[in-house]
mmCIF file with all atom_site columns, C-alpha atoms in Angstrom:
data_model
loop_
_atom_site.group_PDB
_atom_site.id
_atom_site.type_symbol
_atom_site.label_atom_id
_atom_site.label_alt_id
_atom_site.label_comp_id
_atom_site.label_asym_id
_atom_site.label_entity_id
_atom_site.label_seq_id
_atom_site.pdbx_PDB_ins_code
_atom_site.Cartn_x
_atom_site.Cartn_y
_atom_site.Cartn_z
_atom_site.occupancy
_atom_site.B_iso_or_equiv
_atom_site.pdbx_formal_charge
_atom_site.auth_seq_id
_atom_site.auth_comp_id
_atom_site.auth_asym_id
_atom_site.auth_atom_id
_atom_site.pdbx_PDB_model_num
ATOM 1   C CA . UNK A 1 1   ? 0.000  0.000   0.000   1.00 34.00 ? 3   UNK A CA 1
ATOM 2   C CA . UNK A 1 2   ? 1.338  3.415   -0.960  1.00 38.00 ? 4   UNK A CA 1
ATOM 3   C CA . UNK A 1 3   ? 1.141  6.341   1.446   1.00 38.00 ? 5   UNK A CA 1
ATOM 4   C CA . UNK A 1 4   ? 1.589  9.133   -1.076  1.00 40.00 ? 6   UNK A CA 1
ATOM 5   C CA . UNK A 1 5   ? -0.872 10.646  -3.462  1.00 39.00 ? 7   UNK A CA 1
ATOM 6   C CA . UNK A 1 6   ? 0.872  9.746   -6.723  1.00 40.00 ? 8   UNK A CA 1
ATOM 7   C CA . UNK A 1 7   ? 0.497  6.181   -7.836  1.00 47.00 ? 9   UNK A CA 1
ATOM 8   C CA . UNK A 1 8   ? 3.416  5.842   -10.223 1.00 60.00 ? 10  UNK A CA 1
ATOM 9   C CA . UNK A 1 9   ? 7.094  6.343   -9.577  1.00 73.00 ? 11  UNK A CA 1
ATOM 10  C CA . UNK A 1 10  ? 9.292  7.969   -12.207 1.00 87.00 ? 12  UNK A CA 1
ATOM 11  C CA . UNK A 1 11  ? 11.406 4.798   -12.215 1.00 91.00 ? 13  UNK A CA 1
ATOM 12  C CA . UNK A 1 12  ? 9.955  1.288   -12.493 1.00 93.00 ? 14  UNK A CA 1
ATOM 13  C CA . UNK A 1 13  ? 10.044 -0.911  -9.429  1.00 94.00 ? 15  UNK A CA 1
ATOM 14  C CA . UNK A 1 14  ? 11.337 -4.383  -10.111 1.00 93.00 ? 16  UNK A CA 1
ATOM 15  C CA . UNK A 1 15  ? 9.380  -6.975  -8.190  1.00 93.00 ? 17  UNK A CA 1
ATOM 16  C CA . UNK A 1 16  ? 11.506 -9.615  -6.494  1.00 94.00 ? 18  UNK A CA 1
ATOM 17  C CA . UNK A 1 17  ? 9.264  -12.187 -8.216  1.00 93.00 ? 19  UNK A CA 1
ATOM 18  C CA . UNK A 1 18  ? 10.133 -10.813 -11.685 1.00 93.00 ? 20  UNK A CA 1
ATOM 19  C CA . UNK A 1 19  ? 13.772 -9.891  -11.092 1.00 94.00 ? 21  UNK A CA 1
ATOM 20  C CA . UNK A 1 20  ? 16.552 -11.765 -12.851 1.00 95.00 ? 22  UNK A CA 1
ATOM 21  C CA . UNK A 1 21  ? 20.319 -12.064 -12.476 1.00 96.00 ? 23  UNK A CA 1
ATOM 22  C CA . UNK A 1 22  ? 22.097 -9.868  -9.933  1.00 96.00 ? 24  UNK A CA 1
ATOM 23  C CA . UNK A 1 23  ? 18.917 -7.911  -9.197  1.00 96.00 ? 25  UNK A CA 1
ATOM 24  C CA . UNK A 1 24  ? 17.091 -11.109 -8.201  1.00 97.00 ? 26  UNK A CA 1
ATOM 25  C CA . UNK A 1 25  ? 19.962 -12.229 -5.973  1.00 97.00 ? 27  UNK A CA 1
ATOM 26  C CA . UNK A 1 26  ? 20.266 -8.840  -4.255  1.00 97.00 ? 28  UNK A CA 1
ATOM 27  C CA . UNK A 1 27  ? 16.528 -8.432  -3.686  1.00 97.00 ? 29  UNK A CA 1
ATOM 28  C CA . UNK A 1 28  ? 16.347 -11.959 -2.221  1.00 97.00 ? 30  UNK A CA 1
ATOM 29  C CA . UNK A 1 29  ? 19.308 -11.175 0.036   1.00 96.00 ? 31  UNK A CA 1
ATOM 30  C CA . UNK A 1 30  ? 17.623 -7.968  1.207   1.00 95.00 ? 32  UNK A CA 1
ATOM 31  C CA . UNK A 1 31  ? 14.325 -9.752  1.903   1.00 95.00 ? 33  UNK A CA 1
ATOM 32  C CA . UNK A 1 32  ? 16.167 -12.422 3.896   1.00 95.00 ? 34  UNK A CA 1
ATOM 33  C CA . UNK A 1 33  ? 18.094 -9.880  5.982   1.00 92.00 ? 35  UNK A CA 1
ATOM 34  C CA . UNK A 1 34  ? 15.329 -7.332  6.704   1.00 88.00 ? 36  UNK A CA 1
ATOM 35  C CA . UNK A 1 35  ? 12.142 -9.300  6.084   1.00 90.00 ? 37  UNK A CA 1
ATOM 36  C CA . UNK A 1 36  ? 10.804 -7.194  3.225   1.00 92.00 ? 38  UNK A CA 1
ATOM 37  C CA . UNK A 1 37  ? 11.896 -5.306  0.126   1.00 96.00 ? 39  UNK A CA 1
ATOM 38  C CA . UNK A 1 38  ? 11.118 -1.589  0.300   1.00 96.00 ? 40  UNK A CA 1
ATOM 39  C CA . UNK A 1 39  ? 10.066 0.240   -2.854  1.00 96.00 ? 41  UNK A CA 1
ATOM 40  C CA . UNK A 1 40  ? 13.357 2.146   -2.901  1.00 97.00 ? 42  UNK A CA 1
ATOM 41  C CA . UNK A 1 41  ? 15.278 -1.133  -3.303  1.00 97.00 ? 43  UNK A CA 1
ATOM 42  C CA . UNK A 1 42  ? 12.878 -2.275  -6.029  1.00 97.00 ? 44  UNK A CA 1
ATOM 43  C CA . UNK A 1 43  ? 13.594 0.944   -7.917  1.00 97.00 ? 45  UNK A CA 1
ATOM 44  C CA . UNK A 1 44  ? 17.342 0.688   -7.262  1.00 97.00 ? 46  UNK A CA 1
ATOM 45  C CA . UNK A 1 45  ? 17.224 -2.822  -8.764  1.00 97.00 ? 47  UNK A CA 1
ATOM 46  C CA . UNK A 1 46  ? 17.163 -1.137  -12.180 1.00 96.00 ? 48  UNK A CA 1
ATOM 47  C CA . UNK A 1 47  ? 20.909 -0.888  -11.524 1.00 97.00 ? 49  UNK A CA 1
ATOM 48  C CA . UNK A 1 48  ? 22.171 -3.885  -9.568  1.00 98.00 ? 50  UNK A CA 1
ATOM 49  C CA . UNK A 1 49  ? 25.463 -1.998  -9.104  1.00 98.00 ? 51  UNK A CA 1
ATOM 50  C CA . UNK A 1 50  ? 23.642 0.823   -7.291  1.00 98.00 ? 52  UNK A CA 1
ATOM 51  C CA . UNK A 1 51  ? 21.570 -1.601  -5.220  1.00 98.00 ? 53  UNK A CA 1
ATOM 52  C CA . UNK A 1 52  ? 24.705 -3.561  -4.255  1.00 98.00 ? 54  UNK A CA 1
ATOM 53  C CA . UNK A 1 53  ? 26.552 -0.339  -3.394  1.00 98.00 ? 55  UNK A CA 1
ATOM 54  C CA . UNK A 1 54  ? 23.736 0.945   -1.191  1.00 98.00 ? 56  UNK A CA 1
ATOM 55  C CA . UNK A 1 55  ? 23.375 -2.404  0.588   1.00 97.00 ? 57  UNK A CA 1
ATOM 56  C CA . UNK A 1 56  ? 27.110 -2.744  1.094   1.00 98.00 ? 58  UNK A CA 1
ATOM 57  C CA . UNK A 1 57  ? 27.655 0.775   2.433   1.00 98.00 ? 59  UNK A CA 1
ATOM 58  C CA . UNK A 1 58  ? 24.597 0.507   4.671   1.00 97.00 ? 60  UNK A CA 1
ATOM 59  C CA . UNK A 1 59  ? 25.687 -2.866  6.080   1.00 97.00 ? 61  UNK A CA 1
ATOM 60  C CA . UNK A 1 60  ? 29.275 -1.723  6.563   1.00 98.00 ? 62  UNK A CA 1
ATOM 61  C CA . UNK A 1 61  ? 28.322 1.467   8.405   1.00 98.00 ? 63  UNK A CA 1
ATOM 62  C CA . UNK A 1 62  ? 25.895 -0.508  10.591  1.00 97.00 ? 64  UNK A CA 1
ATOM 63  C CA . UNK A 1 63  ? 28.973 -2.338  11.902  1.00 98.00 ? 65  UNK A CA 1
ATOM 64  C CA . UNK A 1 64  ? 30.794 0.897   12.730  1.00 98.00 ? 66  UNK A CA 1
ATOM 65  C CA . UNK A 1 65  ? 31.107 2.907   15.931  1.00 98.00 ? 67  UNK A CA 1
ATOM 66  C CA . UNK A 1 66  ? 27.878 4.897   15.578  1.00 98.00 ? 68  UNK A CA 1
ATOM 67  C CA . UNK A 1 67  ? 24.840 3.331   17.226  1.00 98.00 ? 69  UNK A CA 1
ATOM 68  C CA . UNK A 1 68  ? 21.617 2.597   15.377  1.00 98.00 ? 70  UNK A CA 1
ATOM 69  C CA . UNK A 1 69  ? 19.915 5.439   17.258  1.00 98.00 ? 71  UNK A CA 1
ATOM 70  C CA . UNK A 1 70  ? 22.587 7.927   16.149  1.00 98.00 ? 72  UNK A CA 1
ATOM 71  C CA . UNK A 1 71  ? 22.500 6.703   12.540  1.00 98.00 ? 73  UNK A CA 1
ATOM 72  C CA . UNK A 1 72  ? 18.706 7.069   12.465  1.00 98.00 ? 74  UNK A CA 1
ATOM 73  C CA . UNK A 1 73  ? 18.963 10.601  13.874  1.00 98.00 ? 75  UNK A CA 1
ATOM 74  C CA . UNK A 1 74  ? 21.525 11.464  11.177  1.00 98.00 ? 76  UNK A CA 1
ATOM 75  C CA . UNK A 1 75  ? 19.239 10.021  8.490   1.00 98.00 ? 77  UNK A CA 1
ATOM 76  C CA . UNK A 1 76  ? 16.279 12.054  9.770   1.00 98.00 ? 78  UNK A CA 1
ATOM 77  C CA . UNK A 1 77  ? 18.285 15.298  9.780   1.00 98.00 ? 79  UNK A CA 1
ATOM 78  C CA . UNK A 1 78  ? 19.576 14.680  6.258   1.00 98.00 ? 80  UNK A CA 1
ATOM 79  C CA . UNK A 1 79  ? 16.138 13.713  4.894   1.00 98.00 ? 81  UNK A CA 1
ATOM 80  C CA . UNK A 1 80  ? 14.612 16.844  6.388   1.00 98.00 ? 82  UNK A CA 1
ATOM 81  C CA . UNK A 1 81  ? 17.401 19.032  4.992   1.00 98.00 ? 83  UNK A CA 1
ATOM 82  C CA . UNK A 1 82  ? 17.076 17.477  1.517   1.00 97.00 ? 84  UNK A CA 1
ATOM 83  C CA . UNK A 1 83  ? 13.257 17.456  1.723   1.00 97.00 ? 85  UNK A CA 1
ATOM 84  C CA . UNK A 1 84  ? 12.984 13.746  0.940   1.00 98.00 ? 86  UNK A CA 1
ATOM 85  C CA . UNK A 1 85  ? 9.580  12.562  2.143   1.00 97.00 ? 87  UNK A CA 1
ATOM 86  C CA . UNK A 1 86  ? 10.375 8.917   1.342   1.00 97.00 ? 88  UNK A CA 1
ATOM 87  C CA . UNK A 1 87  ? 13.502 8.852   3.536   1.00 98.00 ? 89  UNK A CA 1
ATOM 88  C CA . UNK A 1 88  ? 11.887 10.996  6.217   1.00 98.00 ? 90  UNK A CA 1
ATOM 89  C CA . UNK A 1 89  ? 8.994  8.531   6.345   1.00 98.00 ? 91  UNK A CA 1
ATOM 90  C CA . UNK A 1 90  ? 11.261 5.466   6.350   1.00 97.00 ? 92  UNK A CA 1
ATOM 91  C CA . UNK A 1 91  ? 13.613 6.782   9.039   1.00 98.00 ? 93  UNK A CA 1
ATOM 92  C CA . UNK A 1 92  ? 10.777 8.043   11.238  1.00 98.00 ? 94  UNK A CA 1
ATOM 93  C CA . UNK A 1 93  ? 9.415  4.493   11.127  1.00 97.00 ? 95  UNK A CA 1
ATOM 94  C CA . UNK A 1 94  ? 12.847 2.915   11.702  1.00 97.00 ? 96  UNK A CA 1
ATOM 95  C CA . UNK A 1 95  ? 13.767 5.463   14.367  1.00 97.00 ? 97  UNK A CA 1
ATOM 96  C CA . UNK A 1 96  ? 10.610 4.727   16.310  1.00 98.00 ? 98  UNK A CA 1
ATOM 97  C CA . UNK A 1 97  ? 10.436 0.948   15.812  1.00 96.00 ? 99  UNK A CA 1
ATOM 98  C CA . UNK A 1 98  ? 14.067 -0.170  15.523  1.00 96.00 ? 100 UNK A CA 1
ATOM 99  C CA . UNK A 1 99  ? 16.132 2.503   17.287  1.00 97.00 ? 101 UNK A CA 1
ATOM 100 C CA . UNK A 1 100 ? 13.351 3.102   19.877  1.00 98.00 ? 102 UNK A CA 1
ATOM 101 C CA . UNK A 1 101 ? 13.558 6.898   19.619  1.00 98.00 ? 103 UNK A CA 1
ATOM 102 C CA . UNK A 1 102 ? 10.615 8.713   21.145  1.00 98.00 ? 104 UNK A CA 1
ATOM 103 C CA . UNK A 1 103 ? 8.580  11.303  19.258  1.00 97.00 ? 105 UNK A CA 1
ATOM 104 C CA . UNK A 1 104 ? 10.401 14.234  20.824  1.00 98.00 ? 106 UNK A CA 1
ATOM 105 C CA . UNK A 1 105 ? 13.808 12.863  19.842  1.00 98.00 ? 107 UNK A CA 1
ATOM 106 C CA . UNK A 1 106 ? 12.604 12.151  16.292  1.00 98.00 ? 108 UNK A CA 1
ATOM 107 C CA . UNK A 1 107 ? 11.343 15.728  16.021  1.00 98.00 ? 109 UNK A CA 1
ATOM 108 C CA . UNK A 1 108 ? 14.617 17.111  17.393  1.00 98.00 ? 110 UNK A CA 1
ATOM 109 C CA . UNK A 1 109 ? 16.625 14.993  14.946  1.00 98.00 ? 111 UNK A CA 1
ATOM 110 C CA . UNK A 1 110 ? 14.685 16.495  12.042  1.00 98.00 ? 112 UNK A CA 1
ATOM 111 C CA . UNK A 1 111 ? 16.197 19.833  13.135  1.00 97.00 ? 113 UNK A CA 1
ATOM 112 C CA . UNK A 1 112 ? 19.691 18.324  13.638  1.00 98.00 ? 114 UNK A CA 1
ATOM 113 C CA . UNK A 1 113 ? 19.267 18.477  17.406  1.00 98.00 ? 115 UNK A CA 1
ATOM 114 C CA . UNK A 1 114 ? 19.116 15.966  20.263  1.00 98.00 ? 116 UNK A CA 1
ATOM 115 C CA . UNK A 1 115 ? 18.566 15.962  24.017  1.00 98.00 ? 117 UNK A CA 1
ATOM 116 C CA . UNK A 1 116 ? 21.645 13.708  24.199  1.00 97.00 ? 118 UNK A CA 1
ATOM 117 C CA . UNK A 1 117 ? 24.704 16.021  24.128  1.00 97.00 ? 119 UNK A CA 1
ATOM 118 C CA . UNK A 1 118 ? 26.932 13.596  22.228  1.00 98.00 ? 120 UNK A CA 1
ATOM 119 C CA . UNK A 1 119 ? 24.259 12.856  19.602  1.00 98.00 ? 121 UNK A CA 1
ATOM 120 C CA . UNK A 1 120 ? 23.650 16.618  19.347  1.00 98.00 ? 122 UNK A CA 1
ATOM 121 C CA . UNK A 1 121 ? 27.350 17.176  18.578  1.00 98.00 ? 123 UNK A CA 1
ATOM 122 C CA . UNK A 1 122 ? 27.273 14.499  15.860  1.00 98.00 ? 124 UNK A CA 1
ATOM 123 C CA . UNK A 1 123 ? 24.122 16.010  14.345  1.00 98.00 ? 125 UNK A CA 1
ATOM 124 C CA . UNK A 1 124 ? 25.604 19.522  14.422  1.00 98.00 ? 126 UNK A CA 1
ATOM 125 C CA . UNK A 1 125 ? 28.710 18.249  12.643  1.00 98.00 ? 127 UNK A CA 1
ATOM 126 C CA . UNK A 1 126 ? 26.663 16.427  9.995   1.00 98.00 ? 128 UNK A CA 1
ATOM 127 C CA . UNK A 1 127 ? 24.508 19.512  9.488   1.00 97.00 ? 129 UNK A CA 1
ATOM 128 C CA . UNK A 1 128 ? 27.591 21.734  9.093   1.00 97.00 ? 130 UNK A CA 1
ATOM 129 C CA . UNK A 1 129 ? 29.046 19.322  6.533   1.00 97.00 ? 131 UNK A CA 1
ATOM 130 C CA . UNK A 1 130 ? 25.776 19.145  4.565   1.00 97.00 ? 132 UNK A CA 1
ATOM 131 C CA . UNK A 1 131 ? 25.178 22.903  4.579   1.00 95.00 ? 133 UNK A CA 1
ATOM 132 C CA . UNK A 1 132 ? 28.810 23.566  3.668   1.00 96.00 ? 134 UNK A CA 1
ATOM 133 C CA . UNK A 1 133 ? 28.647 20.947  0.895   1.00 95.00 ? 135 UNK A CA 1
ATOM 134 C CA . UNK A 1 134 ? 31.641 19.223  2.452   1.00 94.00 ? 136 UNK A CA 1
ATOM 135 C CA . UNK A 1 135 ? 33.492 22.353  3.510   1.00 95.00 ? 137 UNK A CA 1
ATOM 136 C CA . UNK A 1 136 ? 33.577 22.670  7.290   1.00 95.00 ? 138 UNK A CA 1
ATOM 137 C CA . UNK A 1 137 ? 35.217 25.447  9.239   1.00 93.00 ? 139 UNK A CA 1
ATOM 138 C CA . UNK A 1 138 ? 37.703 24.692  11.975  1.00 95.00 ? 140 UNK A CA 1
ATOM 139 C CA . UNK A 1 139 ? 35.285 25.886  14.670  1.00 95.00 ? 141 UNK A CA 1
ATOM 140 C CA . UNK A 1 140 ? 32.754 23.150  13.778  1.00 95.00 ? 142 UNK A CA 1
ATOM 141 C CA . UNK A 1 141 ? 35.445 20.475  13.997  1.00 96.00 ? 143 UNK A CA 1
ATOM 142 C CA . UNK A 1 142 ? 36.809 21.867  17.271  1.00 97.00 ? 144 UNK A CA 1
ATOM 143 C CA . UNK A 1 143 ? 33.291 22.023  18.716  1.00 96.00 ? 145 UNK A CA 1
ATOM 144 C CA . UNK A 1 144 ? 32.686 18.380  17.789  1.00 97.00 ? 146 UNK A CA 1
ATOM 145 C CA . UNK A 1 145 ? 35.993 17.310  19.328  1.00 97.00 ? 147 UNK A CA 1
ATOM 146 C CA . UNK A 1 146 ? 35.278 19.328  22.487  1.00 97.00 ? 148 UNK A CA 1
ATOM 147 C CA . UNK A 1 147 ? 31.998 17.394  22.801  1.00 97.00 ? 149 UNK A CA 1
ATOM 148 C CA . UNK A 1 148 ? 33.937 14.118  22.690  1.00 98.00 ? 150 UNK A CA 1
ATOM 149 C CA . UNK A 1 149 ? 33.438 13.205  19.027  1.00 98.00 ? 151 UNK A CA 1
ATOM 150 C CA . UNK A 1 150 ? 36.217 10.807  18.029  1.00 98.00 ? 152 UNK A CA 1
ATOM 151 C CA . UNK A 1 151 ? 37.983 10.670  14.692  1.00 97.00 ? 153 UNK A CA 1
ATOM 152 C CA . UNK A 1 152 ? 36.216 7.372   13.928  1.00 98.00 ? 154 UNK A CA 1
ATOM 153 C CA . UNK A 1 153 ? 32.826 8.964   14.656  1.00 98.00 ? 155 UNK A CA 1
ATOM 154 C CA . UNK A 1 154 ? 33.722 11.983  12.554  1.00 98.00 ? 156 UNK A CA 1
ATOM 155 C CA . UNK A 1 155 ? 34.645 9.736   9.628   1.00 98.00 ? 157 UNK A CA 1
ATOM 156 C CA . UNK A 1 156 ? 31.427 7.745   9.981   1.00 98.00 ? 158 UNK A CA 1
ATOM 157 C CA . UNK A 1 157 ? 29.343 10.924  10.114  1.00 98.00 ? 159 UNK A CA 1
ATOM 158 C CA . UNK A 1 158 ? 30.707 11.681  6.637   1.00 98.00 ? 160 UNK A CA 1
ATOM 159 C CA . UNK A 1 159 ? 29.980 8.101   5.521   1.00 98.00 ? 161 UNK A CA 1
ATOM 160 C CA . UNK A 1 160 ? 26.423 8.214   6.846   1.00 98.00 ? 162 UNK A CA 1
ATOM 161 C CA . UNK A 1 161 ? 25.876 11.609  5.288   1.00 98.00 ? 163 UNK A CA 1
ATOM 162 C CA . UNK A 1 162 ? 26.999 10.221  1.920   1.00 98.00 ? 164 UNK A CA 1
ATOM 163 C CA . UNK A 1 163 ? 24.707 7.198   2.328   1.00 98.00 ? 165 UNK A CA 1
ATOM 164 C CA . UNK A 1 164 ? 21.755 9.396   3.258   1.00 98.00 ? 166 UNK A CA 1
ATOM 165 C CA . UNK A 1 165 ? 22.353 11.868  0.447   1.00 98.00 ? 167 UNK A CA 1
ATOM 166 C CA . UNK A 1 166 ? 22.511 8.924   -1.954  1.00 98.00 ? 168 UNK A CA 1
ATOM 167 C CA . UNK A 1 167 ? 19.117 7.621   -0.856  1.00 98.00 ? 169 UNK A CA 1
ATOM 168 C CA . UNK A 1 168 ? 17.564 11.100  -0.599  1.00 98.00 ? 170 UNK A CA 1
ATOM 169 C CA . UNK A 1 169 ? 18.618 12.084  -4.096  1.00 98.00 ? 171 UNK A CA 1
ATOM 170 C CA . UNK A 1 170 ? 17.726 8.688   -5.546  1.00 98.00 ? 172 UNK A CA 1
ATOM 171 C CA . UNK A 1 171 ? 14.218 8.798   -4.084  1.00 98.00 ? 173 UNK A CA 1
ATOM 172 C CA . UNK A 1 172 ? 13.694 12.384  -5.184  1.00 97.00 ? 174 UNK A CA 1
ATOM 173 C CA . UNK A 1 173 ? 14.746 11.537  -8.756  1.00 97.00 ? 175 UNK A CA 1
ATOM 174 C CA . UNK A 1 174 ? 12.827 8.246   -8.835  1.00 97.00 ? 176 UNK A CA 1
ATOM 175 C CA . UNK A 1 175 ? 9.783  9.751   -7.071  1.00 96.00 ? 177 UNK A CA 1
ATOM 176 C CA . UNK A 1 176 ? 9.617  6.433   -5.231  1.00 96.00 ? 178 UNK A CA 1
ATOM 177 C CA . UNK A 1 177 ? 6.178  5.305   -4.093  1.00 94.00 ? 179 UNK A CA 1
ATOM 178 C CA . UNK A 1 178 ? 6.206  5.620   -0.322  1.00 94.00 ? 180 UNK A CA 1
ATOM 179 C CA . UNK A 1 179 ? 5.635  2.332   1.493   1.00 93.00 ? 181 UNK A CA 1
ATOM 180 C CA . UNK A 1 180 ? 5.884  3.829   5.004   1.00 95.00 ? 182 UNK A CA 1
ATOM 181 C CA . UNK A 1 181 ? 3.440  6.052   6.930   1.00 94.00 ? 183 UNK A CA 1
ATOM 182 C CA . UNK A 1 182 ? 3.908  9.431   5.255   1.00 95.00 ? 184 UNK A CA 1
ATOM 183 C CA . UNK A 1 183 ? 5.968  12.103  6.987   1.00 95.00 ? 185 UNK A CA 1
ATOM 184 C CA . UNK A 1 184 ? 6.419  15.298  5.001   1.00 94.00 ? 186 UNK A CA 1
ATOM 185 C CA . UNK A 1 185 ? 9.296  17.740  5.324   1.00 95.00 ? 187 UNK A CA 1
ATOM 186 C CA . UNK A 1 186 ? 8.577  21.007  7.099   1.00 91.00 ? 188 UNK A CA 1
ATOM 187 C CA . UNK A 1 187 ? 8.157  24.088  4.905   1.00 87.00 ? 189 UNK A CA 1
ATOM 188 C CA . UNK A 1 188 ? 11.319 26.150  4.710   1.00 78.00 ? 190 UNK A CA 1
ATOM 189 C CA . UNK A 1 189 ? 11.087 29.489  6.381   1.00 69.00 ? 191 UNK A CA 1
#
């Protein structure tokens, strides 16, 4: 069931039942590991290389130093910044149901904030990197380090930002049918 008003994505979604070759293998692997195949992955299956890259980077970063709750907060902040309703919807769902973030923390994350000081420092760093398009002033880095952000965390913030920008931009281009309860980005002021 789709949660957005449009019925057709700009990019076809390849059903796991109709997929062949690498796409079939990757979609089956995804279904086995997470229990379902989201519409984004079905659309990414048009390029098995992209689907494999997204799955690999996502799995690799999940094994890093940043917790699931922090990664979901980063994804929410990036989706809000890039105005990607699909990713905002998906990560609100995942944040609530997998990372066990409460509604207040999900709302704060959408604004690159957190009640947890360390998570707030990571979100501020990610936000500075996104807004600076990769250029970050020394003060932002010093502020992150003063809050206890390690070099490994700093590196993974960049990795998660890249992963989230990838999915945000892909879903915006593909106009992916939303298969999560719809959450829309806030209007820019």
